[in-house]
PDB file of C-alpha atoms in Angstrom:
ATOM      1  CA  MET A   1     -10.692  -5.096  71.241  1.00 48.00           C
ATOM      2  CA  ILE A   2     -12.044  -6.557  68.230  1.00 55.00           C
ATOM      3  CA  ASN A   3      -9.437  -9.064  66.677  1.00 59.00           C
ATOM      4  CA  ILE A   4      -9.033  -8.610  62.962  1.00 58.00           C
ATOM      5  CA  ILE A   5      -8.036 -11.732  61.084  1.00 59.00           C
ATOM      6  CA  GLU A   6      -5.856 -11.361  58.164  1.00 60.00           C
ATOM      7  CA  ILE A   7      -4.393 -14.082  56.068  1.00 60.00           C
ATOM      8  CA  GLN A   8      -1.534 -13.231  53.616  1.00 63.00           C
ATOM      9  CA  ASP A   9      -2.032 -14.820  49.831  1.00 61.00           C
ATOM     10  CA  ARG A  10       1.157 -16.281  47.581  1.00 61.00           C
ATOM     11  CA  GLU A  11       1.654 -12.871  46.423  1.00 63.00           C
ATOM     12  CA  GLY A  12       2.195 -11.219  49.249  1.00 61.00           C
ATOM     13  CA  GLY A  13      -1.095  -9.376  49.599  1.00 62.00           C
ATOM     14  CA  ILE A  14      -3.299  -9.632  52.171  1.00 60.00           C
ATOM     15  CA  TYR A  15      -6.955 -10.225  52.806  1.00 55.00           C
ATOM     16  CA  HIS A  16      -9.738 -10.700  55.051  1.00 56.00           C
ATOM     17  CA  PRO A  17     -10.901 -14.711  54.987  1.00 56.00           C
ATOM     18  CA  VAL A  18     -14.502 -14.042  55.375  1.00 55.00           C
ATOM     19  CA  THR A  19     -15.075 -11.322  52.897  1.00 55.00           C
ATOM     20  CA  ASP A  20     -12.249 -12.382  50.670  1.00 54.00           C
ATOM     21  CA  ALA A  21     -11.502  -8.354  50.451  1.00 56.00           C
ATOM     22  CA  LYS A  22      -8.178  -7.560  49.738  1.00 59.00           C
ATOM     23  CA  ALA A  23      -6.481  -4.931  52.597  1.00 59.00           C
ATOM     24  CA  VAL A  24      -3.828  -2.603  52.018  1.00 57.00           C
ATOM     25  CA  LYS A  25      -1.045  -2.876  54.125  1.00 62.00           C
ATOM     26  CA  LEU A  26       0.629   0.550  55.093  1.00 62.00           C
ATOM     27  CA  GLN A  27       4.441   0.674  56.167  1.00 66.00           C
ATOM     28  CA  ASN A  28       6.304   3.677  57.264  1.00 65.00           C
ATOM     29  CA  GLY A  29       7.061   5.525  54.581  1.00 65.00           C
ATOM     30  CA  ASP A  30       4.660   4.240  52.108  1.00 69.00           C
ATOM     31  CA  ASN A  31       2.791   6.932  49.790  1.00 70.00           C
ATOM     32  CA  LEU A  32      -0.883   6.703  50.926  1.00 72.00           C
ATOM     33  CA  GLN A  33      -1.795   9.128  47.749  1.00 76.00           C
ATOM     34  CA  GLN A  34      -0.096   6.736  45.253  1.00 78.00           C
ATOM     35  CA  LYS A  35      -2.101   3.366  47.532  1.00 75.00           C
ATOM     36  CA  ALA A  36      -5.287   5.611  47.243  1.00 75.00           C
ATOM     37  CA  GLU A  37      -5.009   6.334  43.467  1.00 80.00           C
ATOM     38  CA  SER A  38      -3.976   2.311  42.631  1.00 79.00           C
ATOM     39  CA  LEU A  39      -7.244   1.106  44.306  1.00 75.00           C
ATOM     40  CA  ASP A  40      -9.455   3.783  42.341  1.00 77.00           C
ATOM     41  CA  THR A  41      -8.117   2.127  39.525  1.00 79.00           C
ATOM     42  CA  GLN A  42      -8.825  -1.267  40.847  1.00 76.00           C
ATOM     43  CA  VAL A  43     -12.476  -0.048  41.573  1.00 73.00           C
ATOM     44  CA  ALA A  44     -12.978   1.641  38.475  1.00 72.00           C
ATOM     45  CA  GLY A  45     -12.670  -1.325  36.451  1.00 67.00           C
ATOM     46  CA  LYS A  46     -14.971  -3.746  38.726  1.00 66.00           C
ATOM     47  CA  VAL A  47     -18.201  -1.475  38.890  1.00 57.00           C
ATOM     48  CA  ASP A  48     -20.412  -0.449  35.733  1.00 63.00           C
ATOM     49  CA  LYS A  49     -20.979   3.191  36.211  1.00 64.00           C
ATOM     50  CA  VAL A  50     -22.356   6.094  34.042  1.00 67.00           C
ATOM     51  CA  ALA A  51     -20.873   9.419  34.190  1.00 69.00           C
ATOM     52  CA  GLY A  52     -22.835  12.141  35.969  1.00 65.00           C
ATOM     53  CA  LYS A  53     -24.947   9.405  37.695  1.00 64.00           C
ATOM     54  CA  GLY A  54     -25.422   8.796  41.564  1.00 61.00           C
ATOM     55  CA  LEU A  55     -27.370   6.366  43.678  1.00 59.00           C
ATOM     56  CA  SER A  56     -29.862   9.033  44.437  1.00 60.00           C
ATOM     57  CA  SER A  57     -30.165  10.364  40.204  1.00 65.00           C
ATOM     58  CA  ASN A  58     -33.746  10.870  38.738  1.00 72.00           C
ATOM     59  CA  ASP A  59     -33.530   9.184  35.894  1.00 73.00           C
ATOM     60  CA  TYR A  60     -36.597   7.122  35.090  1.00 78.00           C
ATOM     61  CA  THR A  61     -37.907   7.018  31.597  1.00 82.00           C
ATOM     62  CA  THR A  62     -41.403   7.866  30.773  1.00 85.00           C
ATOM     63  CA  ALA A  63     -41.951   3.977  30.177  1.00 86.00           C
ATOM     64  CA  ASP A  64     -40.935   3.609  33.834  1.00 83.00           C
ATOM     65  CA  LYS A  65     -42.943   6.433  35.523  1.00 82.00           C
ATOM     66  CA  ASN A  66     -46.012   5.106  33.197  1.00 84.00           C
ATOM     67  CA  LYS A  67     -45.753   1.537  34.818  1.00 83.00           C
ATOM     68  CA  LEU A  68     -45.810   2.953  38.521  1.00 80.00           C
ATOM     69  CA  SER A  69     -48.691   5.705  37.729  1.00 81.00           C
ATOM     70  CA  GLY A  70     -51.176   2.886  38.003  1.00 75.00           C
ATOM     71  CA  ALA A  71     -49.623   1.211  41.239  1.00 77.00           C
ATOM     72  CA  ALA A  72     -51.984   1.600  43.972  1.00 74.00           C
ATOM     73  CA  SER A  73     -50.629   3.709  47.184  1.00 76.00           C
ATOM     74  CA  LEU A  74     -49.082   1.424  49.699  1.00 77.00           C
ATOM     75  CA  ASP A  75     -51.191   3.014  52.472  1.00 78.00           C
ATOM     76  CA  SER A  76     -54.815   2.436  51.573  1.00 77.00           C
ATOM     77  CA  PRO A  77     -54.178   0.278  48.038  1.00 77.00           C
ATOM     78  CA  VAL A  78     -57.169  -0.337  45.735  1.00 78.00           C
ATOM     79  CA  PHE A  79     -57.592  -3.809  44.265  1.00 80.00           C
ATOM     80  CA  THR A  80     -58.494  -4.451  40.810  1.00 82.00           C
ATOM     81  CA  GLY A  81     -59.345  -7.570  38.984  1.00 86.00           C
ATOM     82  CA  THR A  82     -59.805 -10.716  41.407  1.00 88.00           C
ATOM     83  CA  PRO A  83     -56.915  -9.928  44.077  1.00 86.00           C
ATOM     84  CA  GLN A  84     -55.376 -13.437  45.572  1.00 88.00           C
ATOM     85  CA  ALA A  85     -54.404 -13.748  49.409  1.00 88.00           C
ATOM     86  CA  PRO A  86     -53.167 -16.763  51.147  1.00 90.00           C
ATOM     87  CA  THR A  87     -56.260 -18.195  53.569  1.00 90.00           C
ATOM     88  CA  PRO A  88     -55.435 -17.787  57.437  1.00 90.00           C
ATOM     89  CA  ASP A  89     -55.628 -20.360  59.642  1.00 90.00           C
ATOM     90  CA  MET A  90     -59.085 -21.045  60.950  1.00 86.00           C
ATOM     91  CA  SER A  91     -57.718 -19.967  64.765  1.00 88.00           C
ATOM     92  CA  ASP A  92     -56.308 -16.870  63.363  1.00 88.00           C
ATOM     93  CA  SER A  93     -57.835 -13.414  64.963  1.00 87.00           C
ATOM     94  CA  SER A  94     -55.508 -10.956  63.513  1.00 90.00           C
ATOM     95  CA  ALA A  95     -56.067  -8.194  61.303  1.00 88.00           C
ATOM     96  CA  GLN A  96     -55.061 -10.113  58.305  1.00 87.00           C
ATOM     97  CA  ILE A  97     -57.040 -10.617  55.224  1.00 86.00           C
ATOM     98  CA  ALA A  98     -59.779 -12.581  55.559  1.00 88.00           C
ATOM     99  CA  THR A  99     -60.516 -14.630  52.054  1.00 89.00           C
ATOM    100  CA  THR A 100     -63.728 -16.028  51.108  1.00 88.00           C
ATOM    101  CA  ALA A 101     -62.682 -19.384  51.907  1.00 89.00           C
ATOM    102  CA  PHE A 102     -62.012 -18.189  55.263  1.00 88.00           C
ATOM    103  CA  VAL A 103     -65.307 -16.533  56.130  1.00 85.00           C
ATOM    104  CA  LYS A 104     -66.961 -19.755  54.463  1.00 85.00           C
ATOM    105  CA  ALA A 105     -65.014 -21.612  56.638  1.00 85.00           C
ATOM    106  CA  GLN A 106     -66.363 -19.907  59.661  1.00 82.00           C
ATOM    107  CA  ASN A 107     -69.694 -20.819  59.175  1.00 77.00           C
ATOM    108  CA  TYR A 108     -71.248 -17.415  58.987  1.00 65.00           C
ATOM    109  CA  ALA A 109     -73.289 -17.637  56.076  1.00 59.00           C
ATOM    110  CA  ALA A 110     -76.555 -15.952  55.966  1.00 64.00           C
ATOM    111  CA  SER A 111     -79.059 -17.137  57.925  1.00 64.00           C
ATOM    112  CA  SER A 112     -82.276 -18.264  56.105  1.00 70.00           C
ATOM    113  CA  HIS A 113     -84.538 -18.067  59.136  1.00 70.00           C
ATOM    114  CA  THR A 114     -87.403 -15.715  59.059  1.00 73.00           C
ATOM    115  CA  HIS A 115     -88.179 -13.636  61.915  1.00 70.00           C
ATOM    116  CA  THR A 116     -91.812 -13.051  62.801  1.00 72.00           C
ATOM    117  CA  ALA A 117     -93.297  -9.766  64.127  1.00 68.00           C
ATOM    118  CA  ALA A 118     -93.386 -10.923  67.506  1.00 70.00           C
ATOM    119  CA  GLU A 119     -89.611 -11.547  66.995  1.00 69.00           C
ATOM    120  CA  VAL A 120     -88.944  -8.246  65.825  1.00 66.00           C
ATOM    121  CA  GLY A 121     -91.456  -6.370  68.106  1.00 64.00           C
ATOM    122  CA  ALA A 122     -89.651  -7.687  71.394  1.00 61.00           C
ATOM    123  CA  VAL A 123     -87.281  -5.117  71.397  1.00 60.00           C
ATOM    124  CA  ASP A 124     -86.257  -4.206  74.944  1.00 59.00           C
ATOM    125  CA  GLN A 125     -88.185  -0.817  74.636  1.00 61.00           C
ATOM    126  CA  LYS A 126     -86.950   0.522  77.986  1.00 59.00           C
ATOM    127  CA  ASN A 127     -83.595   2.025  76.521  1.00 63.00           C
ATOM    128  CA  VAL A 128     -85.299   3.284  73.135  1.00 69.00           C
ATOM    129  CA  LEU A 129     -85.835   7.295  73.069  1.00 72.00           C
ATOM    130  CA  SER A 130     -88.660   9.096  71.564  1.00 76.00           C
ATOM    131  CA  ASN A 131     -88.303  11.711  68.619  1.00 77.00           C
ATOM    132  CA  ALA A 132     -89.277  14.209  71.549  1.00 80.00           C
ATOM    133  CA  ASP A 133     -86.370  12.998  73.807  1.00 79.00           C
ATOM    134  CA  ILE A 134     -84.023  13.139  70.862  1.00 80.00           C
ATOM    135  CA  GLU A 135     -84.988  16.885  69.873  1.00 82.00           C
ATOM    136  CA  LYS A 136     -84.420  17.760  73.234  1.00 82.00           C
ATOM    137  CA  ILE A 137     -80.865  16.350  73.666  1.00 82.00           C
ATOM    138  CA  ILE A 138     -80.082  17.932  70.201  1.00 83.00           C
ATOM    139  CA  ASN A 139     -81.561  21.416  71.055  1.00 80.00           C
ATOM    140  CA  SER A 140     -80.246  21.420  74.515  1.00 72.00           C
TER     141      SER A 140
END
């Protein structure tokens, strides 16, 4: 059961102490239609509205549409200019965007070491397929 707190103000009206919203208290014999019309009149003076427009109306101006037409899709944005992003903590291994500062701090700089022919040729040959073996696999 919900305990609804109501407080009576000086004018005899009831309101909710948290939201300060006025409450309509109905008594036996009250005219519900008259109360509803009274509330409609009070609300009509508090809300700015344009006749015929609702929350879902598609009434964007050409200027508004042009501003949005250049926006990147949220699913796969394309960045232009020099996009900025916060630099993640050095221990971060999430899928967050890695900034240049983050990558440089990880010491992933390109190696200046020149590989010798012996180092390059030292590939383990036992798992390397010949062209003939590859053709057999493709044609089978």
